[in-house]
mmCIF file of C-alpha atoms in Angstrom:
data_model
loop_
_atom_site.group_PDB
_atom_site.id
_atom_site.type_symbol
_atom_site.label_atom_id
_atom_site.label_comp_id
_atom_site.label_asym_id
_atom_site.label_seq_id
_atom_site.Cartn_x
_atom_site.Cartn_y
_atom_site.Cartn_z
ATOM 1 C CA MET P 1 -34.104 21.428 1.014
ATOM 2 C CA LEU P 2 -35.720 18.114 -1.281
ATOM 3 C CA SER P 3 -34.697 18.810 -4.690
ATOM 4 C CA LYS P 4 -31.307 19.486 -2.757
ATOM 5 C CA ILE P 5 -31.195 16.361 -1.493
ATOM 6 C CA ALA P 6 -32.862 14.051 -3.676
ATOM 7 C CA GLY P 7 -29.348 16.444 -5.924
ATOM 8 C CA TYR P 8 -26.897 15.088 -3.991
ATOM 9 C CA LEU P 9 -28.477 11.891 -3.879
ATOM 10 C CA ARG P 10 -27.807 12.290 -8.157
ATOM 11 C CA ILE P 11 -24.230 13.463 -7.663
ATOM 12 C CA ILE P 12 -23.617 9.799 -5.931
ATOM 13 C CA ARG P 13 -26.039 7.607 -8.178
ATOM 14 C CA LYS P 14 -23.214 9.151 -11.028
ATOM 15 C CA GLY P 15 -19.955 9.181 -10.286
ATOM 16 C CA VAL P 16 -20.680 5.208 -8.796
ATOM 17 C CA GLU P 17 -22.259 4.855 -12.490
ATOM 18 C CA ARG P 18 -18.634 6.690 -14.035
ATOM 19 C CA CYS P 19 -16.726 4.183 -11.384
ATOM 20 C CA LEU P 20 -18.345 1.311 -12.392
ATOM 21 C CA GLN P 21 -17.959 0.313 -15.910
ATOM 22 C CA GLU P 22 -14.526 1.067 -17.999
ATOM 23 C CA GLU P 23 -13.647 -0.327 -20.996
ATOM 24 C CA GLY P 24 -16.302 -3.200 -20.394
ATOM 25 C CA PHE P 25 -13.974 -3.906 -17.173
ATOM 26 C CA SER P 26 -16.580 -3.481 -14.360
ATOM 27 C CA VAL P 27 -14.452 -2.746 -11.175
ATOM 28 C CA GLU P 28 -17.158 -4.616 -8.911
ATOM 29 C CA ALA P 29 -17.194 -7.593 -10.107
ATOM 30 C CA PHE P 30 -13.565 -7.632 -9.844
ATOM 31 C CA LYS P 31 -13.202 -6.342 -6.434
ATOM 32 C CA THR P 32 -15.926 -8.678 -4.988
ATOM 33 C CA LEU P 33 -15.362 -11.872 -7.218
ATOM 34 C CA PHE P 34 -10.117 -10.527 -5.384
ATOM 35 C CA PHE P 35 -12.254 -10.501 -2.063
ATOM 36 C CA GLN P 36 -13.640 -13.720 -2.279
ATOM 37 C CA SER P 37 -10.355 -14.978 -3.744
ATOM 38 C CA ILE P 38 -8.447 -13.845 -0.967
ATOM 39 C CA ARG P 39 -11.345 -14.882 1.944
ATOM 40 C CA ASN P 40 -10.788 -18.411 0.698
ATOM 41 C CA VAL P 41 -7.846 -18.549 2.154
ATOM 42 C CA VAL P 42 -6.458 -15.929 5.014
ATOM 43 C CA VAL P 43 -8.731 -14.495 7.245
ATOM 44 C CA LEU P 44 -8.253 -10.811 7.969
ATOM 45 C CA PRO P 45 -9.632 -8.882 11.023
ATOM 46 C CA ASP P 46 -10.091 -6.726 9.188
ATOM 47 C CA GLU P 47 -11.026 -6.122 5.411
ATOM 48 C CA SER P 48 -10.769 -3.047 4.136
ATOM 49 C CA ILE P 49 -6.499 -3.840 4.990
ATOM 50 C CA LEU P 50 -7.070 -5.367 1.426
ATOM 51 C CA GLU P 51 -8.897 -2.048 -0.301
ATOM 52 C CA LYS P 52 -5.360 0.392 0.873
ATOM 53 C CA MET P 53 -3.120 -2.821 -0.531
ATOM 54 C CA LEU P 54 -4.963 -3.391 -3.974
ATOM 55 C CA ALA P 55 -4.407 0.940 -3.990
ATOM 56 C CA ALA P 56 -0.967 0.581 -3.197
ATOM 57 C CA LEU P 57 -0.633 -1.524 -6.140
ATOM 58 C CA ILE P 58 -3.335 0.447 -8.482
ATOM 59 C CA CYS P 59 -0.851 3.318 -7.174
ATOM 60 C CA GLY P 60 2.821 1.548 -8.269
ATOM 61 C CA GLY P 61 3.104 2.246 -4.067
ATOM 62 C CA HIS P 62 4.831 -0.467 -1.647
ATOM 63 C CA ILE P 63 3.525 -2.017 1.546
ATOM 64 C CA LEU P 64 5.586 -1.752 4.916
ATOM 65 C CA LEU P 65 3.647 -4.379 7.250
ATOM 66 C CA HIS P 66 4.771 -4.121 10.490
ATOM 67 C CA ASP P 67 3.633 -6.856 13.008
ATOM 68 C CA VAL P 68 4.599 -9.611 15.292
ATOM 69 C CA PRO P 69 5.392 -13.052 13.617
ATOM 70 C CA GLY P 70 2.969 -15.626 12.955
ATOM 71 C CA VAL P 71 -0.492 -13.564 12.175
ATOM 72 C CA GLY P 72 -0.028 -14.025 8.838
ATOM 73 C CA LYS P 73 1.426 -11.516 6.641
ATOM 74 C CA THR P 74 3.720 -13.800 4.138
ATOM 75 C CA LEU P 75 0.563 -15.708 3.683
ATOM 76 C CA LEU P 76 -1.198 -12.493 2.638
ATOM 77 C CA ALA P 77 1.975 -11.629 0.497
ATOM 78 C CA ARG P 78 1.367 -14.704 -1.603
ATOM 79 C CA THR P 79 -2.122 -14.855 -1.918
ATOM 80 C CA PHE P 80 -2.349 -10.934 -3.082
ATOM 81 C CA SER P 81 0.421 -12.245 -6.216
ATOM 82 C CA ARG P 82 -1.943 -15.522 -6.531
ATOM 83 C CA ALA P 83 -5.247 -14.041 -7.161
ATOM 84 C CA LEU P 84 -3.827 -11.552 -9.358
ATOM 85 C CA GLY P 85 -2.091 -13.151 -11.818
ATOM 86 C CA LEU P 86 0.746 -11.901 -11.395
ATOM 87 C CA SER P 87 4.554 -12.666 -10.618
ATOM 88 C CA PHE P 88 6.414 -13.672 -7.126
ATOM 89 C CA SER P 89 9.694 -13.668 -5.425
ATOM 90 C CA ARG P 90 10.401 -14.430 -1.758
ATOM 91 C CA ILE P 91 14.036 -12.870 -0.512
ATOM 92 C CA GLN P 92 14.094 -14.232 3.115
ATOM 93 C CA PHE P 93 16.199 -11.204 4.534
ATOM 94 C CA THR P 94 19.019 -11.877 7.369
ATOM 95 C CA PRO P 95 22.230 -10.260 8.219
ATOM 96 C CA ASP P 96 24.901 -12.452 6.278
ATOM 97 C CA LEU P 97 21.996 -10.726 2.504
ATOM 98 C CA LEU P 98 23.808 -9.354 0.251
ATOM 99 C CA PRO P 99 22.602 -6.040 -2.222
ATOM 100 C CA SER P 100 23.668 -7.568 -4.318
ATOM 101 C CA ASP P 101 21.251 -11.449 -3.675
ATOM 102 C CA VAL P 102 18.787 -8.588 -3.749
ATOM 103 C CA THR P 103 18.982 -5.896 -7.842
ATOM 104 C CA GLY P 104 20.781 -9.491 -9.355
ATOM 105 C CA ILE P 105 24.824 -9.377 -10.504
ATOM 106 C CA ASN P 106 27.087 -8.938 -13.329
ATOM 107 C CA TYR P 107 28.826 -12.877 -13.572
ATOM 108 C CA PHE P 108 31.640 -14.215 -16.092
ATOM 109 C CA ASN P 109 30.240 -16.512 -18.278
ATOM 110 C CA GLN P 110 32.970 -19.271 -19.074
ATOM 111 C CA LYS P 111 30.884 -20.841 -22.311
ATOM 112 C CA THR P 112 30.782 -17.929 -24.239
ATOM 113 C CA ARG P 113 32.839 -16.188 -22.959
ATOM 114 C CA GLU P 114 31.593 -12.594 -21.714
ATOM 115 C CA PHE P 115 29.725 -10.125 -18.938
ATOM 116 C CA GLU P 116 25.982 -11.492 -18.863
ATOM 117 C CA PHE P 117 23.547 -10.277 -16.069
ATOM 118 C CA ARG P 118 22.114 -12.508 -14.075
ATOM 119 C CA PRO P 119 18.453 -11.257 -12.945
ATOM 120 C CA GLY P 120 17.553 -10.097 -8.482
ATOM 121 C CA PRO P 121 14.459 -11.194 -7.040
ATOM 122 C CA VAL P 122 13.990 -8.241 -7.755
ATOM 123 C CA PHE P 123 12.521 -8.483 -11.092
ATOM 124 C CA THR P 124 9.447 -9.608 -10.414
ATOM 125 C CA ASN P 125 5.415 -7.331 -9.806
ATOM 126 C CA VAL P 126 5.323 -9.000 -6.393
ATOM 127 C CA LEU P 127 8.684 -8.409 -4.172
ATOM 128 C CA LEU P 128 8.062 -10.519 -0.827
ATOM 129 C CA ALA P 129 10.593 -9.072 1.293
ATOM 130 C CA ASP P 130 10.020 -11.165 4.500
ATOM 131 C CA GLU P 131 11.917 -9.779 8.349
ATOM 132 C CA ILE P 132 13.126 -6.562 5.715
ATOM 133 C CA ASN P 133 15.031 -5.235 8.749
ATOM 134 C CA ARG P 134 16.503 -8.224 9.859
ATOM 135 C CA ALA P 135 19.171 -7.104 7.086
ATOM 136 C CA THR P 136 22.285 -4.588 7.645
ATOM 137 C CA PRO P 137 21.372 -0.553 6.389
ATOM 138 C CA ARG P 138 23.572 -1.395 3.226
ATOM 139 C CA THR P 139 21.390 -3.974 2.163
ATOM 140 C CA GLN P 140 18.107 -2.781 3.000
ATOM 141 C CA SER P 141 18.867 0.369 1.332
ATOM 142 C CA SER P 142 19.468 -1.191 -1.873
ATOM 143 C CA LEU P 143 16.158 -1.371 -2.565
ATOM 144 C CA LEU P 144 15.277 2.200 -2.791
ATOM 145 C CA GLU P 145 16.241 2.644 -7.272
ATOM 146 C CA CYS P 146 13.554 -0.407 -6.754
ATOM 147 C CA MET P 147 10.887 1.038 -4.999
ATOM 148 C CA GLN P 148 11.100 4.861 -6.030
ATOM 149 C CA GLU P 149 11.943 4.614 -9.685
ATOM 150 C CA ALA P 150 11.193 0.676 -10.708
ATOM 151 C CA THR P 151 14.838 0.262 -12.763
ATOM 152 C CA VAL P 152 17.778 -1.520 -11.144
ATOM 153 C CA THR P 153 21.192 -0.433 -11.687
ATOM 154 C CA VAL P 154 24.566 -2.574 -11.883
ATOM 155 C CA ASP P 155 27.840 -1.804 -13.018
ATOM 156 C CA GLY P 156 26.251 1.829 -14.748
ATOM 157 C CA GLU P 157 23.732 -0.188 -16.904
ATOM 158 C CA THR P 158 19.683 1.040 -15.590
ATOM 159 C CA ARG P 159 16.890 -2.390 -16.395
ATOM 160 C CA LYS P 160 13.946 -1.372 -15.855
ATOM 161 C CA ILE P 161 10.801 -3.083 -13.412
ATOM 162 C CA ALA P 162 8.167 -4.116 -15.621
ATOM 163 C CA PHE P 163 4.377 -3.197 -13.677
ATOM 164 C CA PRO P 164 2.761 -3.482 -11.674
ATOM 165 C CA PHE P 165 5.878 -3.854 -9.285
ATOM 166 C CA LEU P 166 4.918 -3.871 -5.526
ATOM 167 C CA VAL P 167 6.999 -4.335 -2.629
ATOM 168 C CA LEU P 168 5.294 -6.504 0.238
ATOM 169 C CA ALA P 169 7.944 -5.894 3.229
ATOM 170 C CA THR P 170 6.942 -7.813 6.833
ATOM 171 C CA GLU P 171 9.202 -6.086 9.540
ATOM 172 C CA ASN P 172 8.705 -7.019 13.029
ATOM 173 C CA PRO P 173 8.709 -4.495 15.839
ATOM 174 C CA LEU P 174 12.468 -3.855 17.183
ATOM 175 C CA GLU P 175 12.449 -4.273 20.427
ATOM 176 C CA MET P 176 12.547 -8.157 18.849
ATOM 177 C CA GLU P 177 16.687 -9.290 19.643
ATOM 178 C CA GLY P 178 18.347 -9.092 15.449
ATOM 179 C CA THR P 179 16.626 -6.053 13.983
ATOM 180 C CA PHE P 180 18.102 -3.702 12.470
ATOM 181 C CA PRO P 181 15.901 -0.007 11.825
ATOM 182 C CA LEU P 182 14.801 0.982 8.432
ATOM 183 C CA PRO P 183 16.429 4.057 7.187
ATOM 184 C CA GLU P 184 14.560 6.926 7.543
ATOM 185 C CA ALA P 185 15.003 7.514 3.726
ATOM 186 C CA GLN P 186 13.632 4.021 2.593
ATOM 187 C CA LEU P 187 11.043 4.427 5.595
ATOM 188 C CA ASP P 188 9.211 7.604 3.638
ATOM 189 C CA ARG P 189 9.346 5.151 -0.072
ATOM 190 C CA PHE P 190 6.958 2.941 1.193
ATOM 191 C CA PHE P 191 3.101 4.252 0.441
ATOM 192 C CA MET P 192 1.036 2.468 2.934
ATOM 193 C CA CYS P 193 2.766 0.383 7.043
ATOM 194 C CA LEU P 194 -0.332 -1.792 7.882
ATOM 195 C CA ASN P 195 -1.189 -3.562 10.928
ATOM 196 C CA LEU P 196 -3.021 -7.523 10.535
ATOM 197 C CA GLY P 197 -3.136 -7.881 14.916
ATOM 198 C CA TYR P 198 -4.322 -10.964 16.085
ATOM 199 C CA PRO P 199 -7.302 -12.580 14.941
ATOM 200 C CA GLY P 200 -10.758 -12.147 16.765
ATOM 201 C CA PHE P 201 -11.993 -15.929 18.921
ATOM 202 C CA GLU P 202 -13.165 -17.091 16.028
ATOM 203 C CA GLU P 203 -11.397 -15.972 12.981
ATOM 204 C CA GLU P 204 -8.680 -18.115 15.210
ATOM 205 C CA LYS P 205 -10.790 -21.260 15.244
ATOM 206 C CA THR P 206 -11.899 -20.726 11.210
ATOM 207 C CA ILE P 207 -7.235 -20.434 10.561
ATOM 208 C CA VAL P 208 -7.176 -23.842 12.463
ATOM 209 C CA ARG P 209 -10.012 -26.277 10.994
ATOM 210 C CA ARG P 210 -9.089 -24.404 7.651
ATOM 211 C CA PHE P 211 -5.433 -25.292 7.341
ATOM 212 C CA LEU P 212 -5.464 -28.879 9.370
ATOM 213 C CA ASN P 213 -5.138 -30.138 6.363
ATOM 214 C CA ASP P 214 -5.073 -28.817 3.809
ATOM 215 C CA ASP P 215 -3.654 -25.584 1.956
ATOM 216 C CA PRO P 216 -6.320 -23.396 0.625
ATOM 217 C CA LEU P 217 -3.462 -21.126 -1.231
ATOM 218 C CA ALA P 218 -3.153 -23.953 -3.773
ATOM 219 C CA ASP P 219 -7.237 -23.546 -4.924
ATOM 220 C CA VAL P 220 -6.104 -20.151 -5.661
ATOM 221 C CA LYS P 221 -7.123 -18.613 -9.139
ATOM 222 C CA PRO P 222 -5.958 -15.489 -10.933
ATOM 223 C CA VAL P 223 -9.124 -13.421 -11.413
ATOM 224 C CA ALA P 224 -7.460 -10.471 -13.060
ATOM 225 C CA THR P 225 -4.810 -9.741 -15.521
ATOM 226 C CA VAL P 226 -2.038 -7.119 -15.774
ATOM 227 C CA ALA P 227 -3.834 -5.547 -18.179
ATOM 228 C CA ASP P 228 -6.821 -4.825 -16.162
ATOM 229 C CA LEU P 229 -4.525 -3.775 -12.977
ATOM 230 C CA VAL P 230 -3.442 -0.841 -15.826
ATOM 231 C CA THR P 231 -7.044 -0.084 -16.674
ATOM 232 C CA LEU P 232 -7.693 0.192 -12.995
ATOM 233 C CA LYS P 233 -4.790 3.088 -12.941
ATOM 234 C CA LYS P 234 -6.000 4.669 -15.586
ATOM 235 C CA MET P 235 -9.463 5.050 -13.900
ATOM 236 C CA THR P 236 -7.914 6.297 -10.011
ATOM 237 C CA ALA P 237 -5.936 9.073 -12.483
ATOM 238 C CA GLU P 238 -9.349 10.661 -13.721
ATOM 239 C CA VAL P 239 -10.685 10.361 -9.762
ATOM 240 C CA LYS P 240 -11.440 14.169 -9.480
ATOM 241 C CA PHE P 241 -10.196 16.321 -5.526
ATOM 242 C CA SER P 242 -12.364 19.038 -5.278
ATOM 243 C CA GLU P 243 -10.540 22.715 -4.501
ATOM 244 C CA PRO P 244 -11.927 22.364 -0.631
ATOM 245 C CA VAL P 245 -11.417 18.344 0.675
ATOM 246 C CA LEU P 246 -7.740 19.042 -1.505
ATOM 247 C CA ASN P 247 -7.452 22.508 0.941
ATOM 248 C CA TYR P 248 -8.190 20.082 4.246
ATOM 249 C CA MET P 249 -5.903 18.119 2.926
ATOM 250 C CA LEU P 250 -2.946 19.500 2.928
ATOM 251 C CA ALA P 251 -3.991 21.553 5.661
ATOM 252 C CA ILE P 252 -4.005 17.578 7.370
ATOM 253 C CA VAL P 253 -0.908 17.474 6.137
ATOM 254 C CA ARG P 254 1.272 21.062 7.263
ATOM 255 C CA GLU P 255 -0.331 20.079 10.495
ATOM 256 C CA THR P 256 1.932 17.200 10.994
ATOM 257 C CA ARG P 257 5.219 19.339 10.197
ATOM 258 C CA LYS P 258 4.845 22.384 13.148
ATOM 259 C CA MET P 259 3.085 19.487 15.697
ATOM 260 C CA ASP P 260 4.971 19.603 19.353
ATOM 261 C CA GLY P 261 7.436 16.600 19.758
ATOM 262 C CA VAL P 262 7.453 15.457 16.353
ATOM 263 C CA ARG P 263 10.806 16.621 14.705
ATOM 264 C CA LEU P 264 10.432 15.189 10.820
ATOM 265 C CA GLY P 265 6.490 15.752 9.966
ATOM 266 C CA VAL P 266 5.110 14.153 6.679
ATOM 267 C CA SER P 267 7.456 15.081 3.241
ATOM 268 C CA PRO P 268 5.786 16.062 -0.523
ATOM 269 C CA ARG P 269 6.003 12.472 -1.584
ATOM 270 C CA GLY P 270 4.379 11.391 0.882
ATOM 271 C CA THR P 271 1.882 14.037 0.190
ATOM 272 C CA LEU P 272 1.410 13.365 -2.943
ATOM 273 C CA TYR P 273 1.612 9.611 -1.563
ATOM 274 C CA PHE P 274 -1.848 10.363 0.056
ATOM 275 C CA ALA P 275 -3.527 12.441 -1.914
ATOM 276 C CA ARG P 276 -3.088 9.140 -4.538
ATOM 277 C CA ALA P 277 -4.254 6.899 -2.002
ATOM 278 C CA ALA P 278 -7.680 8.357 -1.307
ATOM 279 C CA GLN P 279 -8.377 8.403 -5.513
ATOM 280 C CA ALA P 280 -7.758 4.927 -5.472
ATOM 281 C CA LEU P 281 -9.706 4.340 -2.308
ATOM 282 C CA ALA P 282 -12.555 6.086 -4.352
ATOM 283 C CA LEU P 283 -12.611 4.294 -7.125
ATOM 284 C CA LEU P 284 -12.178 0.828 -5.649
ATOM 285 C CA ARG P 285 -15.344 2.176 -3.835
ATOM 286 C CA GLY P 286 -17.895 3.082 -6.165
ATOM 287 C CA ARG P 287 -16.667 7.289 -6.575
ATOM 288 C CA ASN P 288 -15.045 9.130 -9.387
ATOM 289 C CA TYR P 289 -14.675 11.410 -6.118
ATOM 290 C CA VAL P 290 -12.980 11.755 -3.177
ATOM 291 C CA ILE P 291 -14.865 12.859 -0.025
ATOM 292 C CA PRO P 292 -13.032 13.954 3.859
ATOM 293 C CA ASP P 293 -13.982 9.992 4.093
ATOM 294 C CA ASP P 294 -11.254 8.744 1.966
ATOM 295 C CA LEU P 295 -8.588 11.300 4.689
ATOM 296 C CA GLN P 296 -9.658 10.927 7.844
ATOM 297 C CA GLU P 297 -9.630 6.494 6.727
ATOM 298 C CA LEU P 298 -6.100 6.474 5.024
ATOM 299 C CA ALA P 299 -3.843 9.225 7.402
ATOM 300 C CA VAL P 300 -2.454 6.720 9.847
ATOM 301 C CA PRO P 301 -1.532 4.078 7.533
ATOM 302 C CA VAL P 302 0.098 6.341 5.154
ATOM 303 C CA LEU P 303 1.484 9.214 6.994
ATOM 304 C CA ALA P 304 2.564 8.222 10.178
ATOM 305 C CA HIS P 305 5.576 5.849 9.692
ATOM 306 C CA ARG P 306 6.572 9.483 7.890
ATOM 307 C CA LEU P 307 7.105 11.556 11.379
ATOM 308 C CA LEU P 308 10.068 10.854 13.212
ATOM 309 C CA LEU P 309 9.176 11.982 16.892
ATOM 310 C CA GLU P 310 11.281 14.144 19.331
ATOM 311 C CA ILE P 311 12.620 12.166 22.801
ATOM 312 C CA SER P 312 9.314 14.041 24.254
ATOM 313 C CA ALA P 313 7.172 12.971 22.528
ATOM 314 C CA SER P 314 8.921 8.866 23.414
ATOM 315 C CA LEU P 315 9.036 10.110 26.803
ATOM 316 C CA GLN P 316 5.898 10.544 26.951
ATOM 317 C CA ASP P 317 4.726 6.988 25.112
ATOM 318 C CA LEU P 318 2.871 8.966 22.394
ATOM 319 C CA THR P 319 2.902 6.601 18.756
ATOM 320 C CA ARG P 320 3.665 7.972 15.131
ATOM 321 C CA ALA P 321 -0.234 6.631 15.093
ATOM 322 C CA GLU P 322 -1.870 9.118 18.133
ATOM 323 C CA LEU P 323 -0.152 11.652 16.767
ATOM 324 C CA ILE P 324 -1.615 12.062 12.952
ATOM 325 C CA LYS P 325 -4.549 10.781 14.696
ATOM 326 C CA GLN P 326 -4.561 14.947 16.548
ATOM 327 C CA VAL P 327 -3.921 16.278 13.677
ATOM 328 C CA VAL P 328 -6.271 14.456 12.028
ATOM 329 C CA GLY P 329 -9.137 15.487 15.017
ATOM 330 C CA SER P 330 -7.617 18.964 14.815
ATOM 331 C CA VAL P 331 -8.066 19.756 11.185
ATOM 332 C CA GLU P 332 -11.995 21.109 10.195
ATOM 333 C CA VAL P 333 -13.687 19.231 7.812
ATOM 334 C CA PRO P 334 -15.275 20.623 5.021
ATOM 335 C CA LEU P 335 -18.920 20.657 4.831
ATOM 336 C CA ASP P 336 -21.195 21.226 1.561
ATOM 337 C CA VAL P 337 -18.546 20.049 -0.656
ATOM 338 C CA GLU P 338 -20.039 19.929 -4.420
ATOM 339 C CA TYR P 339 -18.013 17.041 -6.071
ATOM 340 C CA GLY P 340 -17.144 17.705 -9.542
ATOM 341 C CA MET P 341 -20.860 19.232 -10.117
ATOM 342 C CA LYS P 342 -24.336 21.100 -8.916
ATOM 343 C CA ALA P 343 -26.275 19.357 -6.778
ATOM 344 C CA ASP P 344 -29.974 20.541 -9.245
ATOM 345 C CA GLU P 345 -27.847 18.819 -12.657
ATOM 346 C CA PRO P 346 -30.374 16.485 -13.921
#
């Protein structure tokens, strides 16, 4: 028994050692510097949000920040991009915003007597789509191609958006005045949906003291380069899924499609996002393999916003998050899993 435990400890140690270093890049050192840079500006009730945001960026996904106004969504987006040394653009979504205001437009240059393309704010690394649900569905849909393909097509010509590209969309609750529900197709293209929540007493006191006299965002310096993010993306692709853990993930997803109260469950695209998010989270936590805990933690932020509920579920006041938690609780967790090597290997 003791030898078996020692064997599993060796598995964990080897996995950590392989993940922490890649071509001179240390995941642990990067994560420490990045967290400290954000922590100096943004006060978060749950810092695992930063891991999830990093996971989305590494995987080429996009994030929907769903919360009430004034909890720091915009500040978090600005600090996140500045700490990673990425270009940043912001769009304030309003009912009169046009699709061309997002993607760009061809205009006639009087000097050259030719049509030229004026890029929209979407041509950036991090795009803050502030209060996205205040724009009309037509304008919201202008982001679909950008989010899925990282390209923009205007007047028949397609242009590429450089890596990394992350849409950080903030959304106010639907019960607030002047908001439009996001189309289902666009909701499914968001890698994760995160909630910041209100800060606790001590956190709110820290916020007040920190911003009384100056703006700490001005002191944020980049702690990474685009090359570092490319390395992280490469390392994430090498994170392993054992067969039992992969089956566990698929069981969770497939259960969402047959639950009472759910009209549409998680799509295959959502399944792929779920797998990629688990790989990235495992890497950021020093492992080269996914464990069930990764999937359990990511289930709500990655899967819940993809569910389309029946009226019966709404009448019972069941939320999407509650339904996903029920699904995770109903699926048997695999035990005695070997994560890529035998326990008795030296």
